[in-house]
Short mmCIF file of C-alpha atoms in Angstrom, two decimals:
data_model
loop_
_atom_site.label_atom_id
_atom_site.label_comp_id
_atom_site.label_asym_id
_atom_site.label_seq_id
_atom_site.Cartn_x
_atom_site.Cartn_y
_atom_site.Cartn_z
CA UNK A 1 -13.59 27.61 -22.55
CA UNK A 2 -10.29 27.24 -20.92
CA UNK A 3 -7.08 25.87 -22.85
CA UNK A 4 -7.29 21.85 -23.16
CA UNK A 5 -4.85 21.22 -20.15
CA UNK A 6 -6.47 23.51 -17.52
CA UNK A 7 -10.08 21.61 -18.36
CA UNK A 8 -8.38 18.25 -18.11
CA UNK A 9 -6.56 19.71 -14.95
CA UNK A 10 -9.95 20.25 -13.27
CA UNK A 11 -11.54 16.91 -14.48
CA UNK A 12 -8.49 15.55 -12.82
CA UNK A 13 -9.66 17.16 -9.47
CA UNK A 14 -13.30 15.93 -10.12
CA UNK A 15 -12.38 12.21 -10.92
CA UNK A 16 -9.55 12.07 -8.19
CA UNK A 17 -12.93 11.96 -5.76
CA UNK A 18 -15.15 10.06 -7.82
CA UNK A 19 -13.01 6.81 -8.01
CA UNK A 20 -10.84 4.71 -5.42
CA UNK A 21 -6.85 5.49 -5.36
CA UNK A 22 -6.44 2.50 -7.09
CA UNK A 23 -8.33 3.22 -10.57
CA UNK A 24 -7.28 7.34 -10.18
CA UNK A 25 -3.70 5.98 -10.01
CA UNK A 26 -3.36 3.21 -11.98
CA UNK A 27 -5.30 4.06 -15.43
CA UNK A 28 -6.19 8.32 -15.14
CA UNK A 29 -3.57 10.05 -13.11
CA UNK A 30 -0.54 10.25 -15.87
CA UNK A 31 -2.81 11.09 -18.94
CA UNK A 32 -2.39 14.54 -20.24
CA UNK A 33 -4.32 16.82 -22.24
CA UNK A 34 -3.36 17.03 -25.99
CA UNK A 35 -5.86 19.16 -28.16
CA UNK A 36 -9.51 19.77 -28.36
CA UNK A 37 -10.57 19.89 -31.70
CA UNK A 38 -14.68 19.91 -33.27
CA UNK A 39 -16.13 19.32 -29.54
CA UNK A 40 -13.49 16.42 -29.09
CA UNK A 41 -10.81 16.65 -26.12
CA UNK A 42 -7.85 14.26 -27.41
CA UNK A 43 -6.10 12.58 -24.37
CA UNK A 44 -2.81 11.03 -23.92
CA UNK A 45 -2.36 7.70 -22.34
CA UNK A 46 1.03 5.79 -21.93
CA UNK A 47 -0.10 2.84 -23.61
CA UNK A 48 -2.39 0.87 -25.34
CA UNK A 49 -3.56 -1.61 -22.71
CA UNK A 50 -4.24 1.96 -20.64
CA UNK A 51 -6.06 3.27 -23.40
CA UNK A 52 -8.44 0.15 -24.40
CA UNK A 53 -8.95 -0.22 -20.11
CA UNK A 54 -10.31 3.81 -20.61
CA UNK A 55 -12.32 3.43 -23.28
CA UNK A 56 -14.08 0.09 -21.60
CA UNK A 57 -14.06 1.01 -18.11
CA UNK A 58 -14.02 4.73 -17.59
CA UNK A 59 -15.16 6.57 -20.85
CA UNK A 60 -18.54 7.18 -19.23
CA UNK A 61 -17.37 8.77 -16.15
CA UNK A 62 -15.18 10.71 -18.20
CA UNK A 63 -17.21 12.25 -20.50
CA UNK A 64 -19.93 13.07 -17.88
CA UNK A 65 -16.95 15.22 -16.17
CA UNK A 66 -15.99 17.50 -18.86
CA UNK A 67 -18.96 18.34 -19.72
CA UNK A 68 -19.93 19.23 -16.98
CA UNK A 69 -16.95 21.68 -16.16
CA UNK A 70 -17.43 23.01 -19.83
CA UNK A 71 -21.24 22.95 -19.73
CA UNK A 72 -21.39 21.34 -23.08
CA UNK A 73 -21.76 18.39 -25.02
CA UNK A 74 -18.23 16.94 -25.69
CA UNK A 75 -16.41 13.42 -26.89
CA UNK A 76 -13.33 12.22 -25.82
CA UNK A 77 -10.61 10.37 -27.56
CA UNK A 78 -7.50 8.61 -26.00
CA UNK A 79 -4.01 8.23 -28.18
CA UNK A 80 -0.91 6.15 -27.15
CA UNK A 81 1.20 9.01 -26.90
CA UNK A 82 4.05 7.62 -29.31
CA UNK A 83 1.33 7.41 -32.30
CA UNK A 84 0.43 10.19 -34.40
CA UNK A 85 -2.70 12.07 -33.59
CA UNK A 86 -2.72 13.82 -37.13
CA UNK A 87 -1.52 13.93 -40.90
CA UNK A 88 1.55 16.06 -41.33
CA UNK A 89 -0.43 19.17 -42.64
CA UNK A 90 -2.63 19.32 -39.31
CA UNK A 91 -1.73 21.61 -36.88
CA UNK A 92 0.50 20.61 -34.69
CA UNK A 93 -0.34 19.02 -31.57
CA UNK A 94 1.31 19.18 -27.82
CA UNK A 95 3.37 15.97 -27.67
CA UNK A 96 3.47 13.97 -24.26
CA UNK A 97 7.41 13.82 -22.50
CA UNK A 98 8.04 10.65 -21.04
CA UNK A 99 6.83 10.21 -17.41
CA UNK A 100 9.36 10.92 -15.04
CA UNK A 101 12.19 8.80 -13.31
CA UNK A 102 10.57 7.60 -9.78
CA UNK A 103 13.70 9.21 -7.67
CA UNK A 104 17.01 10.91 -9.05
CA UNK A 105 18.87 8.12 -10.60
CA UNK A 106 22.08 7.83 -8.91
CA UNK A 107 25.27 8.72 -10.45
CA UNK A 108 26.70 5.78 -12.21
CA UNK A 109 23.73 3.88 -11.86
CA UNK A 110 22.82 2.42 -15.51
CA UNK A 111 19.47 1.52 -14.79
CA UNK A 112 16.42 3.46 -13.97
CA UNK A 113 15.64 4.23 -10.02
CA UNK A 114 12.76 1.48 -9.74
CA UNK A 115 14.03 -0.93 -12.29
CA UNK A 116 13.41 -3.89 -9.85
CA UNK A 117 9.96 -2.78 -8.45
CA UNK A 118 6.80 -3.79 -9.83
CA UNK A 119 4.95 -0.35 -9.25
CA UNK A 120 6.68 3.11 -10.44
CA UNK A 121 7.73 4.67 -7.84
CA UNK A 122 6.46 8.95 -7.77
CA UNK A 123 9.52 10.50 -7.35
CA UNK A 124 7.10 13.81 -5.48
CA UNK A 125 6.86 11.09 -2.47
CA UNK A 126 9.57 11.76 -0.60
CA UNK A 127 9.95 12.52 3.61
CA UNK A 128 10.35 15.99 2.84
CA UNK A 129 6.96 16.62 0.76
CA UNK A 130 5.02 14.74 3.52
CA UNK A 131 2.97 17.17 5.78
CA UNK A 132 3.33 16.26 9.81
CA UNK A 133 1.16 16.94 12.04
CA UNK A 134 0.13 14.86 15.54
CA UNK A 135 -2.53 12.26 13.26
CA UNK A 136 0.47 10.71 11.44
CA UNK A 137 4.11 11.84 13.75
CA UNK A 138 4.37 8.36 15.24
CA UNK A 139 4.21 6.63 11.24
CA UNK A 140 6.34 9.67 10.16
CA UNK A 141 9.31 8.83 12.52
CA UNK A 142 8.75 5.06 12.07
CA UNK A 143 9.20 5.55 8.50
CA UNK A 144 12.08 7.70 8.29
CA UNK A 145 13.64 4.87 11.41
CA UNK A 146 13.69 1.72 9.03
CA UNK A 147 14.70 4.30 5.81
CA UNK A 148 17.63 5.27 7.72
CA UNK A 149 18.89 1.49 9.50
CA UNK A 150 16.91 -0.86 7.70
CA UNK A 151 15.73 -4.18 9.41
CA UNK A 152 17.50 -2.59 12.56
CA UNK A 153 14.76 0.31 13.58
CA UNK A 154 11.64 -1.69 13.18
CA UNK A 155 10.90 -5.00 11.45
CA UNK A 156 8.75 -5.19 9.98
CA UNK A 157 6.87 -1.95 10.35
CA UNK A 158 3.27 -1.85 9.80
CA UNK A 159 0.85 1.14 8.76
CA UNK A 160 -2.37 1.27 8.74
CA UNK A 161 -5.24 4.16 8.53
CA UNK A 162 -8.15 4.91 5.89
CA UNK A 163 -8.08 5.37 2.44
CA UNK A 164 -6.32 9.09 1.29
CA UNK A 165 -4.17 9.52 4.85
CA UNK A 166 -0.30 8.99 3.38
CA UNK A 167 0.32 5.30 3.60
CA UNK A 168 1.21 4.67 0.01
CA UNK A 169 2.98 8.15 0.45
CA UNK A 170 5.10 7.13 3.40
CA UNK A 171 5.53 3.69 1.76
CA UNK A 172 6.96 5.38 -1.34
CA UNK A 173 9.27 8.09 0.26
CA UNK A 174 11.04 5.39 2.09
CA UNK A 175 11.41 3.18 -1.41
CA UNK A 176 12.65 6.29 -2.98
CA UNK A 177 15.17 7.06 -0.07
CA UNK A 178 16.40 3.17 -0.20
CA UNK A 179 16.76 3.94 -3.87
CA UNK A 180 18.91 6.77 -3.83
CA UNK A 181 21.05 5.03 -1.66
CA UNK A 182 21.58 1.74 -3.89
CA UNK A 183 19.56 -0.60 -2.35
CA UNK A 184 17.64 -2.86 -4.25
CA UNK A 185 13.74 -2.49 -3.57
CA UNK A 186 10.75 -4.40 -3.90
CA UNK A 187 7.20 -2.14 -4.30
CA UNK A 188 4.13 -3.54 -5.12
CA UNK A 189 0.44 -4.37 -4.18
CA UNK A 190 -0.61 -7.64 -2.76
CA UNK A 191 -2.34 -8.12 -5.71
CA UNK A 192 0.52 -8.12 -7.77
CA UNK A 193 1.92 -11.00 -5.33
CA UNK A 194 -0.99 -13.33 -5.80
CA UNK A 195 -0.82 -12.39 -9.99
CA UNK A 196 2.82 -12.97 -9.67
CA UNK A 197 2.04 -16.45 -7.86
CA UNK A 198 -0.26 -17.23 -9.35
CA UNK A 199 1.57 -17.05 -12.90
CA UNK A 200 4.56 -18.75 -11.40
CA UNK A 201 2.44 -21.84 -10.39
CA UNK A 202 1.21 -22.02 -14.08
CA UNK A 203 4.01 -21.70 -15.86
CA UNK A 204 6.38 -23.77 -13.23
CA UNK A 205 8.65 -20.89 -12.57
CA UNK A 206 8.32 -21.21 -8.66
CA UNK A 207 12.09 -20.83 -8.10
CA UNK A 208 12.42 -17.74 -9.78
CA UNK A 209 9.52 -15.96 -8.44
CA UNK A 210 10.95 -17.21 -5.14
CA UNK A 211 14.51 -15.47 -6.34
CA UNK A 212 12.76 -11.93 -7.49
CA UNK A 213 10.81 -12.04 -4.15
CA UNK A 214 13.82 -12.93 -1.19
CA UNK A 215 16.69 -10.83 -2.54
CA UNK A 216 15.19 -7.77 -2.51
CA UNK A 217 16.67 -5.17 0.33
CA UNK A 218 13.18 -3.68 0.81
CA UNK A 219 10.23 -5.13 0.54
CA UNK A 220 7.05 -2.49 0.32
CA UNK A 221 3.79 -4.17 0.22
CA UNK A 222 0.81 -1.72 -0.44
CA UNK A 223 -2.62 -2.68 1.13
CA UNK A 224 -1.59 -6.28 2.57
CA UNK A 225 -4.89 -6.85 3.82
CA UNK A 226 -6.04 -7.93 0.67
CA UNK A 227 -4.28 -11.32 0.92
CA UNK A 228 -6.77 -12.64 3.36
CA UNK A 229 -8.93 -15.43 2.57
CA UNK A 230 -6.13 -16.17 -0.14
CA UNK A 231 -4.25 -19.49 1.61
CA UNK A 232 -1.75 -20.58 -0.98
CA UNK A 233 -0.86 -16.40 -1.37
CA UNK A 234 -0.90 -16.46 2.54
CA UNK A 235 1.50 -20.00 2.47
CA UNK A 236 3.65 -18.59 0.24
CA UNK A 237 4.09 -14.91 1.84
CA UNK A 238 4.54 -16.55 5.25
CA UNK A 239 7.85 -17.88 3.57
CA UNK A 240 8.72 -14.92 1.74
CA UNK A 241 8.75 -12.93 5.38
CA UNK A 242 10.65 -15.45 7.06
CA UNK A 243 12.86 -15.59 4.09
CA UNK A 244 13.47 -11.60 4.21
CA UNK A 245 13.44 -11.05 8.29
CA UNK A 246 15.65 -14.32 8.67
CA UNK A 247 18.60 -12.32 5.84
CA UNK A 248 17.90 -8.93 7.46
CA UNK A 249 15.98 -7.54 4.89
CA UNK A 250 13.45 -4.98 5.61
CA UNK A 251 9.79 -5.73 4.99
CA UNK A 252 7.17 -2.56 4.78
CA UNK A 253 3.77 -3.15 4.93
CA UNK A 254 0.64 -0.76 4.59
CA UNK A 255 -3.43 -1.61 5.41
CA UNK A 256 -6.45 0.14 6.18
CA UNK A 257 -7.03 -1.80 9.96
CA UNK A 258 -4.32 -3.42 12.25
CA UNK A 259 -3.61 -6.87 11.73
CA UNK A 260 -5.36 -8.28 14.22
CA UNK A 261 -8.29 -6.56 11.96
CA UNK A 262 -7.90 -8.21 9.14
CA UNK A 263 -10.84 -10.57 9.23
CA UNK A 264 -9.53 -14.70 7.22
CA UNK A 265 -6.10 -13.18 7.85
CA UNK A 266 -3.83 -16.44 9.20
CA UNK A 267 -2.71 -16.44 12.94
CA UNK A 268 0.88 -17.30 12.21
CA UNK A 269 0.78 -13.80 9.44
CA UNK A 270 -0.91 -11.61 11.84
CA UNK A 271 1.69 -12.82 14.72
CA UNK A 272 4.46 -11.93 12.43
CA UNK A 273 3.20 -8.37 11.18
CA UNK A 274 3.39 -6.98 15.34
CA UNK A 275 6.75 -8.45 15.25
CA UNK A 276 8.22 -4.68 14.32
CA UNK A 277 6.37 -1.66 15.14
CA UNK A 278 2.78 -0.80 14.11
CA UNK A 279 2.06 2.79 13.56
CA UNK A 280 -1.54 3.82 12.45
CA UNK A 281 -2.63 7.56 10.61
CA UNK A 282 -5.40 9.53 11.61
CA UNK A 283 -7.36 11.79 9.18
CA UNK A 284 -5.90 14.71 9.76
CA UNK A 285 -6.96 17.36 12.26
CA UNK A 286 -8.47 21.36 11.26
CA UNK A 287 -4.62 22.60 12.10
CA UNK A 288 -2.99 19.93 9.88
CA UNK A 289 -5.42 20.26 6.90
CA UNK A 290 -4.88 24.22 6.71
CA UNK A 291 -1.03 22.63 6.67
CA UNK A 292 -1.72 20.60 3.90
CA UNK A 293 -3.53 22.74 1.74
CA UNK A 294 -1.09 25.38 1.94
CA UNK A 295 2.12 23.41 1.60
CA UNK A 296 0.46 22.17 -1.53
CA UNK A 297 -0.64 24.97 -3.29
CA UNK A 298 2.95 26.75 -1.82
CA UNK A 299 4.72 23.85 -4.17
CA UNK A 300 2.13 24.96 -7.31
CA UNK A 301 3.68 28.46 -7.04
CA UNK A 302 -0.14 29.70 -5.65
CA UNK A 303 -0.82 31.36 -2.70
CA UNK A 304 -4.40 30.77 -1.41
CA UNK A 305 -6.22 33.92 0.53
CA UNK A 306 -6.71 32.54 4.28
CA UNK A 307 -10.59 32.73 4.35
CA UNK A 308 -10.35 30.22 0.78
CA UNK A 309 -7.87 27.97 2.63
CA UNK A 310 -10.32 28.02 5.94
CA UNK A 311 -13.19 27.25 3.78
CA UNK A 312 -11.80 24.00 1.94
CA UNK A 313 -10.16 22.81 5.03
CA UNK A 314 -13.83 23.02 6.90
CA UNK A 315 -15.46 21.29 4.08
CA UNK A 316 -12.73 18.72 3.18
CA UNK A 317 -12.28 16.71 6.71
CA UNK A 318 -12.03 12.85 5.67
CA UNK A 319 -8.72 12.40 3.73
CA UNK A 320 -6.00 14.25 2.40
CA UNK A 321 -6.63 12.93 -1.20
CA UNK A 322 -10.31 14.48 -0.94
CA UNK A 323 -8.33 18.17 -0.10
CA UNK A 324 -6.14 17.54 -2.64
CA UNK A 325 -9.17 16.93 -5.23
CA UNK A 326 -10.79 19.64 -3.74
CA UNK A 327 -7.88 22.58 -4.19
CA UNK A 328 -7.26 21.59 -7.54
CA UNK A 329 -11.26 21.97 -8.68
CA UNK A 330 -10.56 25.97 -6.79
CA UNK A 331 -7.30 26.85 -8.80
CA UNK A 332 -8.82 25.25 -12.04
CA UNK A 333 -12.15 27.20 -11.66
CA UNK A 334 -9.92 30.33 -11.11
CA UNK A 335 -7.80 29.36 -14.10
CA UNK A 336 -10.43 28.89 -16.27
CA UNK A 337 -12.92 31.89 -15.17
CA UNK A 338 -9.65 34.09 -15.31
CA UNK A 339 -10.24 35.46 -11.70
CA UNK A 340 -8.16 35.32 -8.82
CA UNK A 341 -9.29 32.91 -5.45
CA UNK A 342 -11.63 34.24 -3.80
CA UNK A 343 -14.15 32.67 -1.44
CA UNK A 344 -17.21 32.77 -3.52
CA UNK A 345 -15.60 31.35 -6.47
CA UNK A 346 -13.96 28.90 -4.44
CA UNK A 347 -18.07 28.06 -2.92
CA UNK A 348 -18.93 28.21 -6.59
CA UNK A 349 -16.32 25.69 -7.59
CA UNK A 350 -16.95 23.30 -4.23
CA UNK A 351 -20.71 23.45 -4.77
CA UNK A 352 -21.52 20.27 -6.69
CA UNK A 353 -19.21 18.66 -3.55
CA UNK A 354 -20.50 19.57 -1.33
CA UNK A 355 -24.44 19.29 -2.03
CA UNK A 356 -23.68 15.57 -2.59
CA UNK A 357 -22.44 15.89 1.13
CA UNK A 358 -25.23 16.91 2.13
CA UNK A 359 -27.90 14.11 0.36
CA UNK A 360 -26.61 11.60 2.97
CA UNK A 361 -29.96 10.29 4.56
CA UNK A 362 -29.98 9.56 8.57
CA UNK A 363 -31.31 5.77 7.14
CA UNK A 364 -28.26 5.69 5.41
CA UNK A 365 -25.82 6.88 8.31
CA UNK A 366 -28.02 3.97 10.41
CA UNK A 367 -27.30 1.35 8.14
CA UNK A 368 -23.60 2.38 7.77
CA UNK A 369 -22.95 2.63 11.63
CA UNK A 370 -24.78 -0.83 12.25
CA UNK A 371 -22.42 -2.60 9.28
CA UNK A 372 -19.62 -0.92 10.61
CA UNK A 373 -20.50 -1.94 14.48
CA UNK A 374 -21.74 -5.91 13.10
CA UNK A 375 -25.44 -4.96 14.85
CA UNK A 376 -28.68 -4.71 13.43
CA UNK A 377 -30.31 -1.27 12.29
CA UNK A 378 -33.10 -2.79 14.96
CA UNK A 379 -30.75 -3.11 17.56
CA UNK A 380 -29.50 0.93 16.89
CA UNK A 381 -32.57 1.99 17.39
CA UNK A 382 -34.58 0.00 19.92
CA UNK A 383 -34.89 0.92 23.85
CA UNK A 384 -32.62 -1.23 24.88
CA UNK A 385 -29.01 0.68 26.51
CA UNK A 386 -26.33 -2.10 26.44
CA UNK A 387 -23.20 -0.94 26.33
CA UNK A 388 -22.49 -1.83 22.83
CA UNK A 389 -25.25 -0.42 21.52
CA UNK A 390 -25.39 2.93 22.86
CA UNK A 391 -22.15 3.54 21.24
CA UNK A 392 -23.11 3.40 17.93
CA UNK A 393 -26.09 4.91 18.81
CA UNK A 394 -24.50 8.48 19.86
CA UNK A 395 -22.40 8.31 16.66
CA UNK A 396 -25.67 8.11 14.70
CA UNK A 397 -27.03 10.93 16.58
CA UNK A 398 -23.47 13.02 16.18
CA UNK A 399 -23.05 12.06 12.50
CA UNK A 400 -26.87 12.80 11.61
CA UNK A 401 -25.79 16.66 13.21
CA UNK A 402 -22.86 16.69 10.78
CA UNK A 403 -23.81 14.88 8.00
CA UNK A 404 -27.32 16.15 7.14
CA UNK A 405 -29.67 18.73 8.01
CA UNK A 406 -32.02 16.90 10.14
CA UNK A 407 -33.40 18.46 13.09
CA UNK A 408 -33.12 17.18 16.97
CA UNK A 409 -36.84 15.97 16.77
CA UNK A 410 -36.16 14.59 13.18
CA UNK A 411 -33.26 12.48 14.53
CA UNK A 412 -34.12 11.43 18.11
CA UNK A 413 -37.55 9.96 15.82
CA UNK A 414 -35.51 8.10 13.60
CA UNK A 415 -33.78 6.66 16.89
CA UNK A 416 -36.98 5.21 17.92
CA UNK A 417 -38.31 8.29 19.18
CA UNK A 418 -35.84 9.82 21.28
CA UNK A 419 -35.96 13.06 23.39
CA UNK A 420 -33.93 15.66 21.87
CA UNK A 421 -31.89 16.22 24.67
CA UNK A 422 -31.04 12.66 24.26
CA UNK A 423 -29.88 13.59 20.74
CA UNK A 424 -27.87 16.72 22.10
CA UNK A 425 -26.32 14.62 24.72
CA UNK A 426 -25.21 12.18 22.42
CA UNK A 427 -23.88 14.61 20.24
CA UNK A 428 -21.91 16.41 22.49
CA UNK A 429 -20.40 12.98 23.97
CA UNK A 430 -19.11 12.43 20.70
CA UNK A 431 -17.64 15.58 19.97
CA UNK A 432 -15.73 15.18 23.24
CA UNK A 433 -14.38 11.71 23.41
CA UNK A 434 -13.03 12.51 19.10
CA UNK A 435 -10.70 14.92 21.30
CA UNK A 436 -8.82 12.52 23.07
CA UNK A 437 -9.96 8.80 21.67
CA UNK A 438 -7.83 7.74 18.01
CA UNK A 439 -9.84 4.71 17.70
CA UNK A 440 -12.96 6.93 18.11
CA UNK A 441 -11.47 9.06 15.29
CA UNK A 442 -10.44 6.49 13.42
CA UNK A 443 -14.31 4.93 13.19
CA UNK A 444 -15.91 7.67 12.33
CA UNK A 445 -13.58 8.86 9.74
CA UNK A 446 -14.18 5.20 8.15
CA UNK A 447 -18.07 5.02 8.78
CA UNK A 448 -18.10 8.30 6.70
CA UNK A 449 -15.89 6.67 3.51
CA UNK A 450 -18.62 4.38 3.70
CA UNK A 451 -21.33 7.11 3.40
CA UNK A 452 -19.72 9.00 0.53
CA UNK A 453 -18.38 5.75 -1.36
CA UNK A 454 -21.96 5.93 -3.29
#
C-alpha cells in the first residue's frame, strides 16, 4: 500500500464524485491524512463539530472508499487536529498546518482576508486559475467587469449553469480580487441567510443582522435559488438588495437556472436579479476539457501523455468537478502502483467510473427526460408527434446512443416501437442542434446530473 496521504489523496478523487459540492466542500475537502496504524487510517479534521458530522453522516461512505482503493478491510478514525493522536513515546505523527489564508492578506491589514465573510474564501480561486473557453467567456468577462468597477459594470450580475461548471469559482475569484483591494465582502450561501434570519428573529437582533448584511461592499450569494418558497427570507432579501443597489454596492449572485427558472421564486426578486447582466456556463466543450485537464495537472507539477489526457476528457463530459475527480483517481493510481501515466493504467484507474456510466437503463433516461420536460413517460413514448413531445423524444433516443449500450431496435421498442431509422434520425438531430443551441446543451448536460445523481 501507498503512504497514508497518497491513499487519502485518491479517496479524495473517489468521494469528490460520489457526493454534491456542498458535503465534498463543506465537511471532506480540508481533512488530511495523518497515519495509518493496525488497519486504521487516522484523519485530520479542523474541528470537532466536523469530526462528530463525519463520523454520523459520512463514515460509511468513507470506509467503503478506502477499502476499496486498498483492497482491504480498514477503519477509520477522525482527530481535531490540535489534540494529540498519541502518548509521547508513540511515534510521531504528521501534524496538520493551519488551512490557508483565503487571498494574500494585504499589507497592513490586521485582520485575515475574509474576516467579514461567512464562507472561507479558497485563495486557488482566482481569474487567473480559471480555464476559458467559449461555454463560460461571456461569465468570465462579466466577472472580471464588476471585480474591476463594482456596481458600475453590471448590477447585479447573475450566473447560472449546472452543478461543477465554475460558478462558485468565478464567485470566489472576484471576492478574493475585492479583497486584495480592501473592500469589505460579503460570501455566503442562501442558506446561511435564512440561518442568519432566522436566528436574528429569535433572538431579536434584527437591526444588527440588518447592519452585517447592507454595509458590505460585495455581496456574493452562492446558489440563490434556494430561497424560493422561503417568503419572510424572500421579504427580507428584497430589502437587503434594494438596500445594497440603492448605496452602490455590488450584489453577486450564482444559480443553477435563470431567474425566471426558479419555480416559488417572487416576481418583484426575479425582476430585480435581470436588473444587471445575466451570464450562464455551459459544460464545457472536448477543446476546453483537454484545457482543463492539462492546466490542472500543469499546476500539480505533472505532465499527462496526450492519449491519457484524450481519454479522460472523452469519458469525463458533464462538469469540470467530475474531470477534476477523475485526474486525481489517474495520478493517485500512478502514485500508488509506482508507474508512470499511461493509458491502460489510467482505463484501469477510470474503470469502476465508468462501468457505473454505463448501468444507466433507457427506463431510467425516459423517466429523467419526462421529469425534466414536466410530461408523462406515456406521453414520450406514445404515437402522438406534437411538438413538445417529439423533443424530448429525440433526446431519449440520442441519450439512450450515449448513455447505454442499447441497440437501434432495442431503443426505437422502448419508444413504443419505433423504426430504427426513426432512432438514427433522432439521434443525429440531436447531435446537430448541441452544435449551435446552449439551451439544448444546457438540458442535456442537466438531464444527465440527474441520471448519475443515483
Amino acid at each position: 500500500m501507498g503512504s497514508p496521504e497518497v491513499v487519502w489523496q485518491a479517496a479524495l478523487g473517489e468521494l469528490q464524485m460520489q457526493m454534491t459540492k456542498a458535503t465534498f466542500d463543506t465537511w471532506v475537502k480540508h481533512t488530511k491524512a495523518l497515519t495509518y496504524e493496525d488497519g486504521t487510517f487516522f484523519i485530520g479534521v479542523q474541528n470537532g463539530y466536523a469530526k462528530d458530522w463525519l463520523e454520523n453522516r459520512l463514515l460509511g461512505v468513507i470506509k467503503r472508499t478506502l477499502t476499496s482503493i486498498v483492497n482491504r478491510s480498514v477503519e477509520v478514525k477522525f482527530v481535531v487536529q490540535s489534540q494529540p493522536l498519541r502518548s509521547p513515546e508513540a511515534p510521531e505523527i504528521l501534524q496538520l498546518q493551519p488551512p490557508p489564508a483565503s487571498v494574500e492578506e494585504p499589507p497592513g491589514n490586521g485582520r485575515p482576508a475574509n474576516d467579514d465573510s461567512k464562507f472561507a474564501m479558497n485563495n486557488r480561486y482566482t481569474f487567473d486559475r480559471f480555464v476559458v473557453g467559449s461555454s463560460n467567456r461571456l461569465a468570465y468577462a462579466a466577472s472580471m467587469a464588476v471585480a474591476e468597477n463594482p456596481a458600475r459594470a453590471y448590477n447585479p450580475l447573475f450566473l447560472y449553469g449546472g452543478v461543477g461548471l465554475g460558478k462558485t469559482h468565478l464567485l470566489q475569484a472576484i471576492g478574493n480580487y475585492a479583497v486584495a483591494h480592501r473592500l469589505k465582502v460579503l460570501y455566503l450561501s442562501s442558506e446561511t441567510f435564512t440561518n442568519d434570519l432566522i436566528n436574528a428573529i429569535r433572538t431579536k437582533s434584527t437591526d444588527a443582522f440588518r447592519d452585517c448584511y447592507r454595509s458590505a461592499d460585495y455581496l456574493l450569494v452562492d446558489d440563490i435559488q434556494f430561497i424560493a418558497g422561503k417568503e419572510s427570507t424572500q421579504e427580507e432579501f428584497f430589502h437587503t438588495f434594494n438596500a445594497l443597489h440603492s448605496s452602490g454596492h455590488q450584489i453577486v449572485m450564482t444559480s443553477d437556472r435563470p431567474p425566471q427558472a426558479i419555480p416559488t421564486l417572487e416576481e418583484r426578486l426575479a425582476s430585480r436579479f435581470q436588473w444587471g447582466l445575466i451570464a450562464d456556463i455551459q459544460p464545457p466543450d472536448l477543446e476546453m476539457r483537454i484545457a482543463i485537464l492539462r492546466t490542472k495537472a500543469e499546476a500539480r507539477g505533472v505532465r499527462l501523455p496526450d492519449d491519457v489526457v484524450y481519454l479522460i476528457a472523452r469519458q469525463m463530459q458533464n462538469n469540470i468537478r467530475e474531470l477534476e475527480g477523475a485526474l486525481n483517481r489517474v495520478l493517485a493510481y500512478a502514485s500508488l502502483s509506482d508507474e508512470g501515466v499511461t493509458v491502460s493504467l489510467a482505463e484501469e484507474a477510470l474503470s469502476g467510473l465508468i462501468d457505473r456510466r454505463k448501468k444507466v437503463t433507457l427506463p431510467e433516461i425516459i423517466a429523467a427526460v419526462s421529469s425534466h420536460y414536466g410530461i408523462t413517460e406515456q406521453e414520450i413514448i406514445s404515437p402522438s408527434r406534437q411538438k413538445e413531445l417529439v423533443l424530448p423524444r429525440q433526446i431519449v433516443m440520442y441519450l439512450a446512443r450515449t448513455e447505454t449500450d442499447a441497440s437501434l431496435p432495442e431503443i426505437g421498442s422502448a419508444l413504443g416501437g419505433r423504426d430504427h431509422t426513426t432512432v438514427i434520425h433522432g439521434n443525429t438531430r440531436i447531435s446537430t442542434e448541441m452544435q449551435r443551441q446552449d439551451s439544448l446543451r444546457r438540458d442535456i448536460a442537466a438531464i444527465r446530473e440527474r441520471l448519475y445523481q443515483r
